[in-house]
Coordinates of C-alpha atoms and ligand atoms in Angstrom, one line a residue:
M4 CA 97.3 74.2 12.3
K5 CA 96.6 72.1 15.9
L6 CA 99.5 70.3 15.5
K7 CA 101.4 73.2 15.1
R8 CA 100.1 75.1 18.2
L9 CA 100.8 71.6 20.2
S10 CA 104.0 71.7 18.9
A11 CA 104.8 75.2 20.6
A12 CA 103.3 74.4 23.5
L13 CA 105.7 71.8 23.8
L14 CA 108.4 74.0 22.8
A15 CA 107.5 76.3 25.9
A16 CA 107.5 73.4 28.1
S17 CA 110.8 72.0 27.6
L18 CA 112.4 75.5 27.6
L19 CA 111.3 75.7 31.5
P20 CA 113.3 74.7 33.8
A21 CA 113.7 70.5 34.1
T22 CA 112.9 70.7 38.0
V23 CA 110.0 72.7 38.0
M24 CA 106.6 70.9 37.5
A25 CA 104.0 73.4 37.1
G26 CA 101.0 72.9 39.5
N27 CA 98.4 74.6 42.1
V28 CA 99.1 76.3 44.8
E29 CA 96.6 77.4 47.2
V30 CA 97.7 80.2 49.9
L31 CA 95.7 80.9 52.9
H32 CA 96.7 84.5 54.5
W33 CA 94.6 87.4 55.3
W34 CA 96.9 90.3 53.8
T35 CA 94.3 92.1 52.2
S36 CA 94.4 96.0 53.6
G37 CA 96.1 98.0 51.5
G38 CA 100.5 97.5 52.3
E39 CA 99.4 93.6 52.9
A40 CA 97.9 93.0 49.2
K41 CA 100.8 94.7 47.4
S42 CA 103.0 92.3 49.4
A43 CA 100.8 89.5 48.5
L44 CA 100.4 90.0 44.9
E45 CA 104.6 89.8 44.7
L46 CA 104.1 86.2 45.6
K47 CA 101.6 85.7 43.3
K48 CA 103.8 86.8 40.7
M49 CA 106.4 85.5 41.5
M50 CA 104.8 81.5 41.4
T51 CA 102.8 82.6 38.5
A52 CA 106.2 83.5 36.4
K53 CA 107.2 80.4 37.2
G54 CA 104.1 78.8 35.7
H55 CA 102.2 77.7 38.8
T56 CA 98.3 78.5 38.9
W57 CA 97.9 81.1 42.1
R58 CA 94.7 80.4 44.0
D59 CA 94.2 82.9 46.3
F60 CA 92.5 82.3 50.0
A61 CA 92.5 85.5 51.8
V62 CA 90.3 85.7 54.5
A63 CA 89.7 89.2 55.9
G64 CA 90.4 89.6 59.5
G65 CA 93.4 91.7 60.9
G66 CA 95.5 89.2 63.2
G67 CA 94.3 86.4 61.3
D68 CA 91.6 84.6 63.6
N69 CA 89.3 84.2 61.0
A70 CA 91.3 82.9 58.7
M71 CA 92.4 80.1 61.4
T72 CA 88.4 79.4 61.7
A73 CA 88.6 78.7 58.0
L74 CA 91.6 76.9 57.6
K75 CA 90.6 74.2 60.3
T76 CA 87.2 73.5 58.3
R77 CA 89.4 73.3 55.7
V78 CA 92.2 70.7 57.4
V79 CA 89.3 68.7 58.8
S80 CA 87.3 68.2 55.2
G81 CA 90.5 66.7 54.0
N82 CA 91.1 69.8 51.6
P83 CA 93.8 71.5 53.1
P84 CA 95.4 74.3 51.2
T85 CA 99.6 74.3 49.8
A86 CA 100.4 76.5 52.5
A87 CA 99.4 78.8 54.9
Q88 CA 100.1 81.7 56.9
I89 CA 100.3 80.2 60.3
K90 CA 103.2 81.4 63.5
G91 CA 104.7 80.5 66.4
P92 CA 103.2 77.4 68.7
A93 CA 100.6 77.1 66.5
I94 CA 102.6 75.6 64.1
Q95 CA 104.1 72.6 66.7
E96 CA 100.0 71.8 67.3
W97 CA 99.3 71.7 63.3
G98 CA 102.1 69.6 63.4
A99 CA 100.9 67.5 66.6
E100 CA 97.6 66.7 63.7
G101 CA 100.0 65.1 61.6
V102 CA 99.1 67.6 58.4
L103 CA 102.4 69.8 57.9
A104 CA 104.8 68.5 55.0
N105 CA 108.0 67.7 55.5
I106 CA 110.2 70.6 53.4
D107 CA 113.6 70.0 55.0
P108 CA 115.0 68.7 51.5
V109 CA 114.2 72.4 49.8
A110 CA 115.7 73.9 53.5
K111 CA 118.5 71.9 53.0
A112 CA 119.2 72.7 49.6
G113 CA 118.6 76.5 50.1
N114 CA 121.2 76.7 53.7
W115 CA 118.2 77.8 55.5
D116 CA 119.7 76.6 59.2
K117 CA 122.9 79.3 57.8
L118 CA 121.0 81.9 56.3
L119 CA 118.1 81.9 59.5
P120 CA 118.7 83.4 63.0
P121 CA 118.0 80.3 65.3
V122 CA 114.9 82.8 66.6
V123 CA 113.6 82.3 63.4
S124 CA 114.7 78.7 62.3
Q125 CA 113.5 77.4 65.6
V126 CA 109.6 78.3 64.9
M127 CA 109.8 77.0 61.2
K128 CA 110.8 73.3 62.5
Y129 CA 108.6 70.6 64.0
K130 CA 110.8 67.8 65.5
G131 CA 113.5 69.3 63.9
Q132 CA 112.5 69.2 60.4
Y133 CA 111.2 72.5 58.5
V134 CA 107.8 72.5 58.0
A135 CA 107.4 75.9 57.7
A136 CA 109.1 79.0 55.3
P137 CA 109.5 82.3 57.1
V138 CA 108.2 85.3 55.4
N139 CA 109.8 88.5 57.5
V140 CA 110.2 89.8 60.9
H141 CA 107.7 92.4 61.8
R142 CA 108.3 94.4 65.1
V143 CA 105.7 95.3 67.2
N144 CA 106.3 97.4 69.8
W145 CA 106.4 101.1 67.7
L146 CA 104.3 103.6 67.9
W147 CA 103.6 105.6 64.4
V148 CA 103.7 109.1 64.9
N149 CA 102.1 112.4 62.8
P150 CA 104.3 115.0 63.0
E151 CA 102.6 117.4 61.4
A152 CA 99.8 117.1 64.1
F153 CA 102.3 117.2 66.7
K154 CA 103.3 120.6 65.3
K155 CA 99.7 122.0 65.6
A156 CA 99.4 120.7 68.9
G157 CA 102.9 121.8 70.1
A158 CA 103.4 118.1 71.7
T159 CA 106.7 116.7 71.6
V160 CA 107.1 112.9 70.4
P161 CA 107.2 111.0 73.5
K162 CA 110.1 108.3 74.8
T163 CA 107.7 108.0 78.4
W164 CA 104.6 107.4 79.7
P165 CA 105.0 110.5 81.5
E166 CA 105.5 111.9 78.2
F167 CA 103.1 110.2 76.4
F168 CA 100.4 111.1 78.8
A169 CA 101.9 115.0 78.4
A170 CA 101.4 114.3 74.4
A171 CA 98.0 113.2 74.4
D172 CA 96.7 116.0 76.4
K173 CA 98.1 118.6 74.5
L174 CA 97.0 116.7 71.2
Q175 CA 93.2 116.5 72.8
K176 CA 93.6 120.1 73.6
A177 CA 94.2 120.7 70.4
G178 CA 91.0 119.1 68.5
I179 CA 93.2 116.0 67.5
Q180 CA 92.3 112.6 68.1
P181 CA 95.3 111.7 70.9
V182 CA 95.5 107.6 69.7
A183 CA 93.8 106.1 66.4
H184 CA 92.6 102.5 67.6
G185 CA 90.1 99.6 66.5
G186 CA 88.1 98.0 69.3
Q187 CA 89.1 94.8 67.6
P188 CA 90.3 92.0 70.3
W189 CA 93.4 91.2 68.7
Q190 CA 94.1 95.3 68.6
D191 CA 93.6 95.3 71.8
A192 CA 95.8 92.5 73.1
T193 CA 98.3 94.5 70.7
L194 CA 98.3 97.6 72.7
F195 CA 98.1 95.7 75.7
E196 CA 101.3 94.2 74.9
S197 CA 103.4 96.9 74.3
V198 CA 102.1 98.6 77.2
A199 CA 103.1 95.8 79.3
L200 CA 106.6 95.8 77.8
G201 CA 106.8 99.5 78.5
V202 CA 105.8 99.7 81.8
G203 CA 107.2 96.0 83.2
G204 CA 110.5 95.9 80.9
A205 CA 111.2 92.5 79.0
G206 CA 112.1 90.4 82.4
Y207 CA 108.6 90.9 83.4
Y208 CA 106.8 90.5 79.8
K209 CA 108.9 87.1 79.7
K210 CA 107.9 85.8 82.9
A211 CA 104.7 87.0 82.5
F212 CA 103.9 86.0 78.9
V213 CA 106.0 83.2 77.9
Q214 CA 106.5 81.5 81.2
L215 CA 103.0 82.8 82.1
D216 CA 104.2 82.8 85.9
Q217 CA 100.9 83.4 88.7
A218 CA 102.4 85.2 90.7
T219 CA 103.5 87.8 87.9
L220 CA 100.8 87.6 86.1
A221 CA 98.0 88.4 89.2
G222 CA 101.1 90.5 90.6
P223 CA 101.8 94.1 90.8
T224 CA 102.9 94.9 87.9
T225 CA 100.3 93.1 86.0
I226 CA 98.0 95.7 87.9
K227 CA 100.3 98.9 87.1
V228 CA 99.8 98.0 83.2
F229 CA 96.1 97.2 83.3
E230 CA 96.4 101.1 85.0
T231 CA 98.1 102.6 82.4
L232 CA 95.8 101.2 79.7
Q233 CA 93.0 102.2 81.5
R234 CA 94.7 106.0 80.8
V235 CA 95.4 105.4 77.3
K236 CA 91.9 104.3 76.7
G237 CA 91.0 107.8 77.6
Y238 CA 92.7 109.1 74.9
I239 CA 90.5 106.8 72.1
D240 CA 87.4 107.6 70.2
K241 CA 84.0 106.3 70.7
G242 CA 84.2 105.4 67.0
A243 CA 86.8 102.7 67.5
A244 CA 84.9 99.8 68.5
G245 CA 85.2 97.4 65.8
R246 CA 86.9 99.4 63.5
D247 CA 90.1 97.9 61.0
W248 CA 93.3 98.5 62.0
N249 CA 94.3 99.9 58.7
L250 CA 91.3 102.6 59.1
A251 CA 92.9 103.6 62.5
T252 CA 96.2 103.9 60.8
N253 CA 94.5 106.0 57.9
M254 CA 94.1 108.4 60.9
V255 CA 97.4 108.9 61.1
I256 CA 98.2 109.1 58.3
T257 CA 95.6 112.0 57.7
G258 CA 96.2 113.9 60.7
K259 CA 93.6 112.6 62.6
A260 CA 94.4 111.4 65.0
G261 CA 97.9 112.2 66.7
M262 CA 99.3 108.2 67.4
Q263 CA 98.8 104.8 66.8
F264 CA 100.3 101.6 69.3
M265 CA 100.6 99.2 65.9
G266 CA 103.2 96.4 64.4
D267 CA 104.7 97.7 61.5
W268 CA 102.3 96.5 59.0
A269 CA 100.8 99.7 59.3
K270 CA 103.9 100.9 57.7
G271 CA 103.1 99.0 54.8
E272 CA 99.7 102.0 54.8
F273 CA 102.0 104.5 54.9
T274 CA 104.1 103.5 51.7
A275 CA 100.7 102.2 49.9
A276 CA 99.7 105.7 50.6
S277 CA 103.1 106.9 49.2
K278 CA 103.8 108.7 52.7
Q279 CA 108.4 108.8 54.0
P280 CA 109.1 108.0 56.8
G281 CA 110.8 110.9 59.1
K282 CA 109.1 113.2 56.8
D283 CA 105.5 112.7 56.6
Y284 CA 104.8 110.0 60.1
L285 CA 107.4 108.8 62.8
C286 CA 108.4 105.2 63.9
V287 CA 109.1 105.5 66.9
D288 CA 109.6 102.6 70.1
A289 CA 106.4 102.2 72.1
P290 CA 106.7 104.3 75.6
G291 CA 109.4 103.0 77.6
T292 CA 110.2 100.3 75.3
A293 CA 114.0 101.8 73.3
G294 CA 116.2 98.7 72.7
M295 CA 113.5 96.4 73.3
F296 CA 112.2 93.8 70.4
T297 CA 108.6 92.0 70.0
F298 CA 108.3 90.2 67.4
N299 CA 105.9 88.3 65.4
I300 CA 107.4 86.4 62.5
D301 CA 105.0 85.6 59.3
S302 CA 105.2 82.3 58.0
L303 CA 103.9 80.0 55.7
A304 CA 103.6 76.5 57.1
M305 CA 103.0 74.0 54.3
F306 CA 100.1 71.3 54.0
Q307 CA 100.5 67.7 53.1
Q308 CA 99.7 67.5 49.2
K309 CA 98.5 64.4 47.2
D310 CA 99.0 65.3 44.0
P311 CA 102.6 64.7 42.6
A312 CA 102.5 68.7 41.0
S313 CA 101.7 70.3 44.0
V314 CA 103.9 68.9 45.6
K315 CA 106.9 69.9 43.4
A316 CA 105.0 73.4 43.3
Q317 CA 104.7 73.2 46.8
A318 CA 108.7 73.1 47.2
D319 CA 109.1 75.9 44.7
L320 CA 107.1 77.8 47.3
A321 CA 109.1 77.4 50.0
A322 CA 112.1 78.0 48.0
T323 CA 110.5 81.1 46.6
V324 CA 109.6 82.8 49.8
M325 CA 113.3 82.3 51.1
S326 CA 114.9 83.6 47.5
P327 CA 116.8 86.9 48.1
A328 CA 114.4 88.6 45.7
F329 CA 111.0 87.9 47.0
Q330 CA 112.4 88.8 50.8
E331 CA 113.5 92.3 49.5
T332 CA 110.5 92.7 47.6
F333 CA 108.0 91.8 49.8
N334 CA 109.0 93.4 53.1
L335 CA 109.2 96.3 51.2
N336 CA 105.7 96.7 50.6
K337 CA 105.1 95.0 54.0
G338 CA 106.8 97.1 56.5
S339 CA 108.5 94.2 58.1
I340 CA 112.2 93.3 57.3
P341 CA 113.9 90.2 56.1
A342 CA 114.0 86.8 58.0
R343 CA 117.1 86.0 55.5
L344 CA 119.8 88.2 57.4
D345 CA 122.2 88.1 54.4
T346 CA 119.3 90.3 52.3
P347 CA 121.0 93.9 51.5
M348 CA 119.4 96.6 53.5
D349 CA 120.5 99.4 50.9
K350 CA 116.2 99.4 49.6
F351 CA 114.7 100.2 52.9
D352 CA 114.2 102.9 55.0
D353 CA 115.6 104.1 58.1
C354 CA 112.6 102.2 60.0
A355 CA 113.3 99.1 58.9
K356 CA 117.5 99.7 59.5
K357 CA 115.8 100.5 62.9
S358 CA 114.0 97.7 63.0
K359 CA 117.2 95.4 62.3
T360 CA 119.7 97.1 64.1
D361 CA 117.1 96.7 67.4
L362 CA 116.4 93.1 66.4
T363 CA 120.4 92.4 66.9
T364 CA 120.7 94.5 70.2
A365 CA 117.8 93.3 72.0
S366 CA 118.8 89.8 70.7
K367 CA 122.2 90.2 72.7
S368 CA 120.6 92.0 75.8
G369 CA 117.9 89.6 76.3
A370 CA 115.0 92.1 75.4
L371 CA 113.7 90.4 72.0
V372 CA 110.5 88.5 73.4
P373 CA 107.8 87.1 71.2
S374 CA 104.6 89.0 70.9
F375 CA 101.5 87.1 72.6
A376 CA 99.0 89.5 70.9
H377 CA 100.4 87.9 67.5
K378 CA 100.4 84.1 68.2
M379 CA 104.4 84.1 69.1
A380 CA 104.6 83.3 72.8
M381 CA 101.5 80.9 74.3
P382 CA 99.7 77.8 73.3
S383 CA 96.9 79.2 71.0
A384 CA 94.5 78.2 74.0
T385 CA 95.9 80.6 76.2
E386 CA 96.6 83.2 74.3
G387 CA 92.6 83.6 73.3
A388 CA 92.1 83.4 76.8
M389 CA 94.4 86.2 77.9
V390 CA 93.1 88.2 74.9
D391 CA 89.1 88.0 76.0
V392 CA 90.3 89.2 79.7
I393 CA 92.0 92.5 77.5
A394 CA 88.8 92.7 75.4
Q395 CA 86.9 92.8 78.3
F396 CA 88.7 95.3 80.6
M397 CA 88.9 97.8 77.5
N398 CA 85.3 97.7 76.7
S399 CA 83.8 97.5 80.5
S400 CA 84.5 99.2 84.4
M401 CA 86.7 96.5 85.1
T402 CA 88.9 97.3 87.8
P403 CA 92.6 96.8 86.9
K404 CA 93.3 94.5 90.2
T405 CA 90.3 92.5 88.9
A406 CA 91.8 92.2 84.8
A407 CA 95.2 90.8 86.5
E408 CA 93.7 87.9 88.4
R409 CA 91.3 87.0 85.5
L410 CA 95.0 87.6 83.6
A411 CA 96.6 84.9 85.7
K412 CA 93.2 82.5 85.3
A413 CA 93.8 82.6 81.5
G414 CA 97.6 81.7 82.3
K415 CA 96.1 78.3 83.0
V416 CA 94.2 77.8 80.1
K417 CA 95.8 75.1 78.0
Ligands
LIG520 C1 99.2 90.3 62.3 C2 100.5 89.4 61.3 C3 100.7 90.5 59.9 C4 99.6 91.8 59.5 C5 98.6 91.7 60.7 C6 97.1 93.1 60.3 O1 98.9 89.1 63.0 O2 101.6 89.1 61.5 O3 101.4 89.9 59.1 O4 98.8 91.0 58.6 O5 98.4 90.8 61.5 O6 96.7 91.6 59.8

């Protein structure tokens, strides 16, 4: 009997493709909301279907600050996960620590250089070699709108800041919360950067948040950005303190609120609630940001593994993430668009199609900018200092002028 079972197991193993050696894959991420968890599950399904054992290392907390703290502890103790959702310049910081794995052979075999836009592939490499696999491209400068609430209030969907405040007043008069927001530092920064792009434009945004130009950071446009943010603050409810972003999205889904400033992971929540874009909700450019695109690329950075089976499983993980099937299914759930340019878009909705068009247009016109609230634009220490200033501004009576001065100071933190 035992022998029979053993030979059945051997037969099953021999049927696996020769290149596959089953191993453990542990992936650190913070995809815990409804739409996000569904997306992460797709990766688990694909990896387990290939015979690997999936260990979910999910650390709740939007924007990933808690996850990054957990990651540091694990790496310092010499026990890194197979991969972790790490983004932008932080990939370089981890690369410099000497703990990331070189996945160039997988990337070469899969032709990644040809399949990825340079804005994505650059971020995935450390010293010219791939150390991370891109999952998607999120657009951050969206405004999510409940059209039913707007209809009730007799409000018009805004394109400019004056139109935004006119709509917010109408919603308020109709007893609908104009802006759904969660008072967490990363959400404050998400709102701030859309205001900054809308008020200052892409040129200002790049000077301030990519080049960290002191005069620009402390200058009149930044003061105007904070003044605008102060007005937006007036349309956020008192209950926002500490609220998770997906609960804020839910306020728009249910019509308790009219609008939310949030990246398109919010669409994952609408999708998980079976809501249709263009009918139940609208995705529009944050005021004043038509044709501009704040990008946020999710990526799994790979950590060096000792055990050969884990090394193989890691290579398989990297290849799976870049596979057409994964890029399609994951992003249909997540609200983002595929990082691979050749992924067919026919199953994607109009918001995703708009995102892809805007990405192309913005990259040609110079209006494609990295999201600093989502760790894409500046060193982690600088980002942390800036986000603190914005959160303090949101939670105090700090003047726009003082806030701009403090933001400039934060821009010097390295
Ligand atoms: C972003 C991340 C998204 C989404 C969001 C909310 O930083 O890139 O994938 O998870 O946080 O948690």
